[in-house]
Short mmCIF file of C-alpha atoms and ligand atoms in Angstrom, two decimals:
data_model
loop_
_atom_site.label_atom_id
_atom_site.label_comp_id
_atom_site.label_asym_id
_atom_site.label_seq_id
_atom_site.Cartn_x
_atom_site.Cartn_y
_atom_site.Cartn_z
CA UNK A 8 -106.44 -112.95 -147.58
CA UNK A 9 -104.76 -112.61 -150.62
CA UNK A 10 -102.11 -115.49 -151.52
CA UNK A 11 -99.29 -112.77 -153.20
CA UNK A 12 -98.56 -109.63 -151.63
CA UNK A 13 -96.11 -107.01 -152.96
CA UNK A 14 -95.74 -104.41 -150.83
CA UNK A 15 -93.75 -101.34 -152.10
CA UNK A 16 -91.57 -104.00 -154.05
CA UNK A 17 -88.12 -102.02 -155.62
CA UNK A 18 -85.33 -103.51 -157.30
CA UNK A 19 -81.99 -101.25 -157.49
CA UNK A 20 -79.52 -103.51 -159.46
CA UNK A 21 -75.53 -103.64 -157.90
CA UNK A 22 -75.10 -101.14 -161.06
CA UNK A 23 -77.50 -98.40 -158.91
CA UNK A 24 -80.24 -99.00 -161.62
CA UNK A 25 -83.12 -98.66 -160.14
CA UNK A 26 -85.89 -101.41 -162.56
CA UNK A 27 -88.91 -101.55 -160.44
CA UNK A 28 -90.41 -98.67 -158.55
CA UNK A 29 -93.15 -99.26 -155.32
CA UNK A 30 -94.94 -102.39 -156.49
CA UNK A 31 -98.11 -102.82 -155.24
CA UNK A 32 -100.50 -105.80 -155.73
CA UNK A 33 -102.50 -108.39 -154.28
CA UNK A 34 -102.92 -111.21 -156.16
CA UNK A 35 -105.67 -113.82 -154.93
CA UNK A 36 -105.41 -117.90 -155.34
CA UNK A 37 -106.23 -118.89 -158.52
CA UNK A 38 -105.86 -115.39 -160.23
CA UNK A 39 -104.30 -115.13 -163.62
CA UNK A 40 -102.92 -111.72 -163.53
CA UNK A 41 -100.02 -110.80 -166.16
CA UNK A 42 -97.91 -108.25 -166.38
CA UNK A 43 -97.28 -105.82 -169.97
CA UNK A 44 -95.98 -103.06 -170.54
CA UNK A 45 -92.74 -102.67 -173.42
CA UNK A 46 -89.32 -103.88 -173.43
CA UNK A 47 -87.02 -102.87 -170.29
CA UNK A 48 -90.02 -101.69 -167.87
CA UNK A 49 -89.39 -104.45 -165.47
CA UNK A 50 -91.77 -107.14 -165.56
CA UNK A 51 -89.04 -109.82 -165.89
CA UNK A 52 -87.52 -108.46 -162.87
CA UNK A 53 -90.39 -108.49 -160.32
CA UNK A 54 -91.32 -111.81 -161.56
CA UNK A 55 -87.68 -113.22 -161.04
CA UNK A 56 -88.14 -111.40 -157.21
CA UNK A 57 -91.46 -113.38 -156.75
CA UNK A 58 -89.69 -116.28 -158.08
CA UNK A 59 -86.93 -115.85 -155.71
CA UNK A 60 -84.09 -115.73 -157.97
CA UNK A 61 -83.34 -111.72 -157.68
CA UNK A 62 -83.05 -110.08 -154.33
CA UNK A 63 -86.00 -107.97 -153.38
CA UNK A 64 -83.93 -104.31 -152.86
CA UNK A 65 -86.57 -102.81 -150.96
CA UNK A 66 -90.26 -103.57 -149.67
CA UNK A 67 -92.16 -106.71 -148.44
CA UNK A 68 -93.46 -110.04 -150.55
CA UNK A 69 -95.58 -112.33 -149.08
CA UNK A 70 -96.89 -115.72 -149.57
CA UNK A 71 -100.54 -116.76 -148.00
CA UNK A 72 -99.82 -113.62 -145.25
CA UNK A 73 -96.07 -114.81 -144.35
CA UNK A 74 -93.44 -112.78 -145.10
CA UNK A 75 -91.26 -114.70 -147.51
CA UNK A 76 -88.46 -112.21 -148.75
CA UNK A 77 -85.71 -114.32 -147.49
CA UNK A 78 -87.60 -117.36 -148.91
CA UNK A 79 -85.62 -119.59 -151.56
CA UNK A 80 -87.59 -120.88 -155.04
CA UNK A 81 -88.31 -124.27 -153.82
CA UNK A 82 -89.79 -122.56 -150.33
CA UNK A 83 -92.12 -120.25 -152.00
CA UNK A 84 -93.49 -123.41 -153.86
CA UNK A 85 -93.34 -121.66 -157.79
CA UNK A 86 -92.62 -123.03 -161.04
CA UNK A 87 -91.02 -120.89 -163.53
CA UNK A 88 -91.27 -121.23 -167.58
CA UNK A 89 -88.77 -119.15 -169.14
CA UNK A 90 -88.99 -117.44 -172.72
CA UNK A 91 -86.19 -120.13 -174.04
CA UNK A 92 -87.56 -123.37 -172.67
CA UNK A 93 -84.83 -125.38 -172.79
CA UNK A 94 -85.61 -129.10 -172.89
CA UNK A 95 -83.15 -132.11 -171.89
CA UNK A 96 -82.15 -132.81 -175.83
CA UNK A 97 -80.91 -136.55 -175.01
CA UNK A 98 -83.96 -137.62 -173.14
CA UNK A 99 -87.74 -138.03 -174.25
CA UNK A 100 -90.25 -136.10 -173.78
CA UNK A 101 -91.21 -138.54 -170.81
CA UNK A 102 -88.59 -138.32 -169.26
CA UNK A 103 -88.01 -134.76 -169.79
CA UNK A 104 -91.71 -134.22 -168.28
CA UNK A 105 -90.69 -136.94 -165.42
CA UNK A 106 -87.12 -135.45 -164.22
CA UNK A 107 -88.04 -132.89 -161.76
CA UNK A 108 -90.28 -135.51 -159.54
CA UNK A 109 -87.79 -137.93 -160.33
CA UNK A 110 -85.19 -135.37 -158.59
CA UNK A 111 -87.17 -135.39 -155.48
CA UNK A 112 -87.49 -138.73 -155.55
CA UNK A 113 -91.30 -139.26 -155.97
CA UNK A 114 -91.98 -143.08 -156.71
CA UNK A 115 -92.26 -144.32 -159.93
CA UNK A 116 -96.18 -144.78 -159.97
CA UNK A 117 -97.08 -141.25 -159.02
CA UNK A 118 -94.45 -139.90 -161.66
CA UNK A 119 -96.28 -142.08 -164.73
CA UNK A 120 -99.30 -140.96 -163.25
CA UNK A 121 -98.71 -137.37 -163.44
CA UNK A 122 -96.69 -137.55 -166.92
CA UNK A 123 -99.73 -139.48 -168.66
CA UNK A 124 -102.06 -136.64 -167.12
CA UNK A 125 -99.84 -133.62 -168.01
CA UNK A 126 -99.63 -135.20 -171.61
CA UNK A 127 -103.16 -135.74 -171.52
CA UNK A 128 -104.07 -132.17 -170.70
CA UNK A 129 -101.45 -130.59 -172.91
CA UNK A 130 -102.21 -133.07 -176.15
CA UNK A 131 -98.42 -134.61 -176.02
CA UNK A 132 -99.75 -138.71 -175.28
CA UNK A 133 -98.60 -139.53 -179.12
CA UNK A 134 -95.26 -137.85 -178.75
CA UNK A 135 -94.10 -139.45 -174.99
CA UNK A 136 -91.25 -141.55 -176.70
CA UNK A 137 -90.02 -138.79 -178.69
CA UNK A 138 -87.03 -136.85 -178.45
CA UNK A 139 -87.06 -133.23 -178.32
CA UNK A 140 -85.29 -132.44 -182.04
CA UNK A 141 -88.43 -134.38 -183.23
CA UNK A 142 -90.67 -131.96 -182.46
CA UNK A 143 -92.27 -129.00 -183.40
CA UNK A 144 -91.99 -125.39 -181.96
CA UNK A 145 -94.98 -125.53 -180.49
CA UNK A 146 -94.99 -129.12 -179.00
CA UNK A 147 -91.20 -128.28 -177.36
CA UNK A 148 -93.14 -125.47 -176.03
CA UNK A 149 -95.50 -127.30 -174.45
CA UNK A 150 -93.04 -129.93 -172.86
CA UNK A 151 -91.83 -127.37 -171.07
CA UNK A 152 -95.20 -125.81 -169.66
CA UNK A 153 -95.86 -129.62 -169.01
CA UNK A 154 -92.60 -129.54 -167.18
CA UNK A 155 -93.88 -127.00 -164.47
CA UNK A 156 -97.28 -127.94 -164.09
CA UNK A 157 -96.15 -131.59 -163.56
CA UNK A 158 -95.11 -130.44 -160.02
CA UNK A 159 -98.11 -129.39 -157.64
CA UNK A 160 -96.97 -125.54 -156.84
CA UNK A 161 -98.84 -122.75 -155.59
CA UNK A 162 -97.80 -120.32 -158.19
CA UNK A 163 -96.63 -120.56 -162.00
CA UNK A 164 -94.83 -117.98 -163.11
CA UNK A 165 -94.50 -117.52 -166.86
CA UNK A 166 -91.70 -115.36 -168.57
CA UNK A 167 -93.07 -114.93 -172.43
CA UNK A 168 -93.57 -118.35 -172.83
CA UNK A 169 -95.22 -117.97 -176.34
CA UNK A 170 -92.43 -115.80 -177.65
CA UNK A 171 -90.67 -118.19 -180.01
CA UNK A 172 -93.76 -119.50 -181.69
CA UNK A 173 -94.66 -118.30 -184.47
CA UNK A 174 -98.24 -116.24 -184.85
CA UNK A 175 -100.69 -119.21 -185.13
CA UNK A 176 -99.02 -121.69 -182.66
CA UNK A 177 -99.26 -118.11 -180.30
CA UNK A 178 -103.20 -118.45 -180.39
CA UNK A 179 -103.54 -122.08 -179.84
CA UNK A 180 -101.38 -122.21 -176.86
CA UNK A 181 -102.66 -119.41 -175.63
CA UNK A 182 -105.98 -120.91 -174.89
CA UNK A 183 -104.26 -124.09 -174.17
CA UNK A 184 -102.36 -122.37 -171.14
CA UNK A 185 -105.87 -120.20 -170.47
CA UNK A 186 -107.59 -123.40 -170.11
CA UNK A 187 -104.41 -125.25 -168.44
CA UNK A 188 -104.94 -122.98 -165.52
CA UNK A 189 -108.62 -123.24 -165.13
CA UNK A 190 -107.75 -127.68 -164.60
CA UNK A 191 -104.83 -126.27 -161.88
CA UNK A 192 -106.46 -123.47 -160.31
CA UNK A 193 -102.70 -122.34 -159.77
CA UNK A 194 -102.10 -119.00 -159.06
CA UNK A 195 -100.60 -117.58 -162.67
CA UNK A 196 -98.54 -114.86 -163.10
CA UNK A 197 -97.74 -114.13 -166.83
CA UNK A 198 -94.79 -111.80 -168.68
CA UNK A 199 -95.99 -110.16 -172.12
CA UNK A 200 -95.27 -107.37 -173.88
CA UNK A 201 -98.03 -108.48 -176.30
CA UNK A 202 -101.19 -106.45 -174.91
CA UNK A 203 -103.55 -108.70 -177.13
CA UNK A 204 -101.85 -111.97 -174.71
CA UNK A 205 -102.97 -109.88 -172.16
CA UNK A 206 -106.00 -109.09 -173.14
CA UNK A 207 -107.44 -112.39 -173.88
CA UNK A 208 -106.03 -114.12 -171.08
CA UNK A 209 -105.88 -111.99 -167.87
CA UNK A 210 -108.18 -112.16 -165.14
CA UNK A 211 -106.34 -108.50 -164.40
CA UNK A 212 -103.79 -106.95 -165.82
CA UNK A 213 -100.89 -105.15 -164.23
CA UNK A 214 -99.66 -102.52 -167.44
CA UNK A 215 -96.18 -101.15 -166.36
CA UNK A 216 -94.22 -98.81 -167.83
CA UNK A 217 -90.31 -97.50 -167.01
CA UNK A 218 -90.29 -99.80 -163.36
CA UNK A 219 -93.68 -98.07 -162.83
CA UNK A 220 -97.16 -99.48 -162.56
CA UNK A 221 -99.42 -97.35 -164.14
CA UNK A 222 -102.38 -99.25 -163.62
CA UNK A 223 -103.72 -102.66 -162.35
CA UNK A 224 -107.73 -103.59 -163.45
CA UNK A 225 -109.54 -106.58 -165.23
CA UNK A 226 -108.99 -106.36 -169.19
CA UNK A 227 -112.47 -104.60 -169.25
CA UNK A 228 -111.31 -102.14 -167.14
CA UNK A 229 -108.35 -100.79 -168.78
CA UNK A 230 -109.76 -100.86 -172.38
CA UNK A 231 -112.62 -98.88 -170.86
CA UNK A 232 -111.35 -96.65 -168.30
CA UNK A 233 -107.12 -96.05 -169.07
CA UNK A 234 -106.29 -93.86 -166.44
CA UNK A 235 -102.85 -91.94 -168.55
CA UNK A 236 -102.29 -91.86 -172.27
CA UNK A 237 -100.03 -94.55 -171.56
CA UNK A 238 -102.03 -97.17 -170.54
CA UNK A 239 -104.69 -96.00 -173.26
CA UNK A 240 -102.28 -96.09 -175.93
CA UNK A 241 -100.42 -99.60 -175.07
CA UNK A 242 -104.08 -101.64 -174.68
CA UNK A 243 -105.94 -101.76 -178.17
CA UNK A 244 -105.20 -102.61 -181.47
CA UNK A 245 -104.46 -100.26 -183.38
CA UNK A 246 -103.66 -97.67 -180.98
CA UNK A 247 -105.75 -95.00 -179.63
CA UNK A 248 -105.31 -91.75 -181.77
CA UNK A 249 -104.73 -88.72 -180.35
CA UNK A 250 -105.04 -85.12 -181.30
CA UNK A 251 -103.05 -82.39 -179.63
CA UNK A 252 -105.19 -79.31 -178.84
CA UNK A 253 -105.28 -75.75 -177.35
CA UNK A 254 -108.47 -75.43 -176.01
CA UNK A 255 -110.62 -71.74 -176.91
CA UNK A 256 -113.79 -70.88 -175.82
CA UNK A 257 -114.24 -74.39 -174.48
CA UNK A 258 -113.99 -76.07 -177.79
CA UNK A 259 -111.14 -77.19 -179.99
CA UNK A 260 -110.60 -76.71 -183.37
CA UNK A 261 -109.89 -79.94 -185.74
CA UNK A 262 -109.81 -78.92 -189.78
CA UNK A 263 -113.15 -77.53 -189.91
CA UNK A 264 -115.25 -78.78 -186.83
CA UNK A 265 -115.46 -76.81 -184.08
CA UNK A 266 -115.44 -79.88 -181.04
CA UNK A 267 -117.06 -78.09 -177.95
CA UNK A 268 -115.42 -79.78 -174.85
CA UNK A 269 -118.28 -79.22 -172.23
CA UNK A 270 -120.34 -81.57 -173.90
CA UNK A 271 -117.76 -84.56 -172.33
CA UNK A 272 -116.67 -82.38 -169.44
CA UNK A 273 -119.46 -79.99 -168.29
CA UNK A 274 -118.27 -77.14 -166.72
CA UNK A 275 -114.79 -78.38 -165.29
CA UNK A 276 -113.45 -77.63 -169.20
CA UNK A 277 -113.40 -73.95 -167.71
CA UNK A 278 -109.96 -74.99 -166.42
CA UNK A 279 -108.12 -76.21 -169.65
CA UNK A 280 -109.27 -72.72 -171.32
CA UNK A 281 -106.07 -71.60 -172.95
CA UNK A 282 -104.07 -74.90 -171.89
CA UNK A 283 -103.70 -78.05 -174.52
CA UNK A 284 -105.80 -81.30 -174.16
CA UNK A 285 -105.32 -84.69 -175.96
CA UNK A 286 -108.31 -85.35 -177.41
CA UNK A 287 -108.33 -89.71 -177.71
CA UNK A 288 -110.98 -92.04 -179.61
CA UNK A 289 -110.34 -95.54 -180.26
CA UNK A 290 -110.34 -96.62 -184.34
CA UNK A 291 -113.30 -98.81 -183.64
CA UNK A 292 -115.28 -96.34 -181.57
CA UNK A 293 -116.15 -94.62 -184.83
CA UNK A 294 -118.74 -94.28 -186.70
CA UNK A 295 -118.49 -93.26 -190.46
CA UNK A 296 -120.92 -90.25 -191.90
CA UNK A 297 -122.78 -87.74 -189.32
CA UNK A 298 -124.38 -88.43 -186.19
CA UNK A 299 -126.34 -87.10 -183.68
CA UNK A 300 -124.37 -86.87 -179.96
CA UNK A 301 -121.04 -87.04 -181.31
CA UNK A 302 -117.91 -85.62 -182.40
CA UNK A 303 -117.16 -85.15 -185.93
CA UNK A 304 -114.36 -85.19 -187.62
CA UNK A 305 -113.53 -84.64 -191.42
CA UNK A 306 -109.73 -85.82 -193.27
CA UNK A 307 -108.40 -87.45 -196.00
CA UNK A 308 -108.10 -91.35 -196.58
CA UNK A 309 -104.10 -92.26 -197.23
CA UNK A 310 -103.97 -95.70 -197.10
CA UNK A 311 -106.69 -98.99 -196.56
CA UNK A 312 -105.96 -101.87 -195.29
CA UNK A 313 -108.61 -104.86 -196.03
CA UNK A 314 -107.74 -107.51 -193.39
CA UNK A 315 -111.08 -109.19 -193.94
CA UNK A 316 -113.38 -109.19 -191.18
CA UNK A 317 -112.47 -105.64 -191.04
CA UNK A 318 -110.34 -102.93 -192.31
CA UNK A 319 -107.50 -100.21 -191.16
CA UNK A 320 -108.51 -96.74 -192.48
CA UNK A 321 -104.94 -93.93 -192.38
CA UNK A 322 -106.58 -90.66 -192.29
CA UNK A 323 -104.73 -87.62 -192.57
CA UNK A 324 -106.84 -85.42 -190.10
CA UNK A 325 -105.68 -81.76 -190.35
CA UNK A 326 -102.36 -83.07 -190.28
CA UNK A 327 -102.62 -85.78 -187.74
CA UNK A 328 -102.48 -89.17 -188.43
CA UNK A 329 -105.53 -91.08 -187.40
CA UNK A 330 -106.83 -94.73 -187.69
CA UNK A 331 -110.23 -95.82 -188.10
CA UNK A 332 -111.93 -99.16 -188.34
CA UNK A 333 -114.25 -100.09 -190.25
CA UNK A 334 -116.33 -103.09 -192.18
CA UNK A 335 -114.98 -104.47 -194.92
CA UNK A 336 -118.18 -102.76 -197.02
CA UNK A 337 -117.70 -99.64 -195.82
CA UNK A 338 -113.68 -98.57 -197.29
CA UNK A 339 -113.66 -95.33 -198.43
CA UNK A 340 -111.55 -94.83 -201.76
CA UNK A 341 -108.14 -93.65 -201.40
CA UNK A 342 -107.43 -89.66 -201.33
CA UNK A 343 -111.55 -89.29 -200.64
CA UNK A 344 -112.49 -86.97 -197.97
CA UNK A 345 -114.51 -88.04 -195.63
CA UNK A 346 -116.20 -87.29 -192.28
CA UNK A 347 -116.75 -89.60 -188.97
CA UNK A 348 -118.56 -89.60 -186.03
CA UNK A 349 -117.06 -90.17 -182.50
CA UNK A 350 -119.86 -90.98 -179.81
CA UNK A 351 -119.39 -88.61 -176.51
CA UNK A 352 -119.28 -91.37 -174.32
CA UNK A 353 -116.53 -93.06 -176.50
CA UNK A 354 -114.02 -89.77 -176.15
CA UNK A 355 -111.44 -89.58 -173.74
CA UNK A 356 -109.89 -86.21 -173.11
CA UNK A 357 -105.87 -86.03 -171.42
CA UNK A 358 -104.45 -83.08 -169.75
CA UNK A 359 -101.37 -82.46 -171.88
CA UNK A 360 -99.58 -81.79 -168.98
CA UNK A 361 -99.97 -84.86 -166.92
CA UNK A 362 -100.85 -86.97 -169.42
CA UNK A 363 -103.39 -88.31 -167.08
CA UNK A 364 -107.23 -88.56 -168.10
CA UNK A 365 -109.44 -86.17 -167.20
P1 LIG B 403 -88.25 -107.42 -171.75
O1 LIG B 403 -89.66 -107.44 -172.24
O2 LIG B 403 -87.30 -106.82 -172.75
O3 LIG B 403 -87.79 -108.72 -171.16
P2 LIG B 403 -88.72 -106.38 -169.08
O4 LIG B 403 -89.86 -105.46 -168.92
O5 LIG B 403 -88.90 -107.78 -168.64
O6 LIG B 403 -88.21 -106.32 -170.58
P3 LIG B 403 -86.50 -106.33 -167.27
O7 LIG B 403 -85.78 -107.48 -167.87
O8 LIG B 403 -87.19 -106.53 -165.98
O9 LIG B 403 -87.52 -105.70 -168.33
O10 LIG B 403 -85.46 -105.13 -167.13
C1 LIG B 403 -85.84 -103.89 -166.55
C2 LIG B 403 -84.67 -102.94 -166.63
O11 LIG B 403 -83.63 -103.40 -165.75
C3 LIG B 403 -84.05 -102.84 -168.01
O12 LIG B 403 -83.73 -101.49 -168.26
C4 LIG B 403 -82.79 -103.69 -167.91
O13 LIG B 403 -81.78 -103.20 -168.77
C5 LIG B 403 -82.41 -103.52 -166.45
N1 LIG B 403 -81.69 -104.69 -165.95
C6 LIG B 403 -82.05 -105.99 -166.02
N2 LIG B 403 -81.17 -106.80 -165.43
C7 LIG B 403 -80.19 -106.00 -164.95
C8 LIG B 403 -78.96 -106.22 -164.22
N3 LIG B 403 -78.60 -107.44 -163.86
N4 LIG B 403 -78.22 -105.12 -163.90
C9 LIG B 403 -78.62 -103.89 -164.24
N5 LIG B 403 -79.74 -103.60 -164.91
C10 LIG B 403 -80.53 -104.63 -165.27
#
């Protein structure tokens, strides 16, 4: 049984905004699912419904099969770090780490115990005496994930916990908290609207978008198989590029190439003919020059971008813009013309219409 359930989870604010549409998901014990999608399309607010501090408007939430809607936070057995941890500025980072167990009155023993462990696991032994202003970003940071996973819960619920740290600190803690939950085994459910956080440290991914999910699957899963132009445009970096077509005679025309659909669709391209079709291809999925079994594509280089291990390519494709990547060795000078291939299995076609993929 799973330990979460949402069941057809909506939150309608006392303002009649309606945040979170039919949430579905099951989440197991021990998963590490997070939610991403942009700003505003309600991931804070279904977490803050698990966590029990926003009403659940409509639908069902359960804990380990019980109903627990009506639950409050300390019932439903979470710990919550928020995206502003804010630490007790007049106590050390001990006692800061201590107060919550010292709250419900654990003895004294078990609390050192369980401080000197947290520290242990979270690298913060050397700073125990220290106060809060005498820290760094990161360390602060930590304190506070130390001050949830101090207390044995169920679930941990985790509101953009990396978002005040700055780009380098964001990659150490992020396999600090990856490898914090594989010591707890806790039940993890994670805020982003980074998709690379998401990425490298889901064991699924829920991406949401307007107070919809659009689509729930292990990382692998939605790289490889988006269902919507959405979800294949928010996961990858760069984006996905897209061409807007009208398809004739089965094929589309880009520049000069001819790209004949029923290659990637067999016969069903029969019932685009006439209609437009999103032709997608990730910047990495490319190959540069002519192959065999693939699309290709000709345009104009406008701008590299050598980041070392590889490099950003802005290609003006008959007027679209498109990205490639490629190996540092292989930039192509600026204003050159040049042609790529895009492998058949590494296209994904849209209907225009539905933006969903075909
Ligand atoms: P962010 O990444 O910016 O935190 P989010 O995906 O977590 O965004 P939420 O904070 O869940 O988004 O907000 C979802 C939507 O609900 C937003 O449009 C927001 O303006 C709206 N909203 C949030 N709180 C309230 C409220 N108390 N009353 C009315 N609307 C609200």
């Amino acid at each position: 049984m799973a330990y979460l359930t949402l069941k057809d989870i909506n939150k309608i604010y006392p303002n009649g905004f309606h945040a979170v549409h039919d949430f579905n998901l099951e989440a197991e014990k021990g998963e590490f699912i997070v939610f991403v999608g942009p700003s505003g399309c309600g991931k804070s607010t279904t977490l803050r419904m698990i966590a029990g501090l926003e009403d659940i408007s409509k639908g069902e939430f359960l804990i380990n099969g019980e109903v627990a809607n009506q639950w409050g936070p300390r019932q439903r057995e979470v710990a919550m770090v928020f995206q502003s941890y804010a630490l007790y500025p007049n106590m050390t980072v001990y006692d800061n780490l201590a107060f919550g167990l010292s709250l419900q009155g654990v003895d004294e023993d078990v609390i050192d115990e369980r401080v000197q462990k947290t520290a242990k696991i979270l690298g913060l032994t050397d700073y125990l005496d220290r106060m809060p202003r005498a820290l760094s970003g990161g360390q602060r940071q930590r304190v506070a994930v130390g001050r949830s996973i101090i207390r044995k819960v169920g679930v941990f619920l985790m509101d953009e916990p990396l978002s005040n740290l700055d780009a380098k600190q964001r990659v150490t803690m992020r396999s600090e908290i990856t490898q914090i939950h594989r010591e707890t085994g806790a039940t993890t459910i994670y805020v982003t609207h980074d998709q690379t956080e998401a990425m490298t440290m889901a064991d699924r991914i829920v991406v949401m978008k307007d107070g919809y999910v659009q689509q729930i699957g292990t990382p692998r899963d939605v790289y490889f198989n988006p269902v919507n132009m959405f979800v294949a445009g928010f996961i990858g970096e760069p984006p996905m590029n897209f061409i807007r077509r009208k398809v004739e005679k089965g094929c589309i025309q880009v520049g000069e190439h001819s790209l004949d659909l029923s290659l990637k669709l067999g016969d069903k391209i029969a019932e685009y003919e006439g209609k437009e079709i999103i032709f997608g291809f990730r910047p990495e999925a490319i190959v540069l020059g002519d192959q065999e079994n693939a699309y290709i594509i000709s345009g104009t280089v406008e701008l590299t971008e050598m980041l070392g291990d590889n490099a950003n390519v802005y290609m003006d494709v008959d007027e679209d813009k498109s990205i490639l990547k490629v190996t540092p060795h292989e930039i192509p000078a600026m204003d050159s013309y040049i042609s790529f291939s895009i492998p058949v299995e590494s296209v994904y076609l849209f209907d225009a219409e539905t933006e969903k993929v075909i």
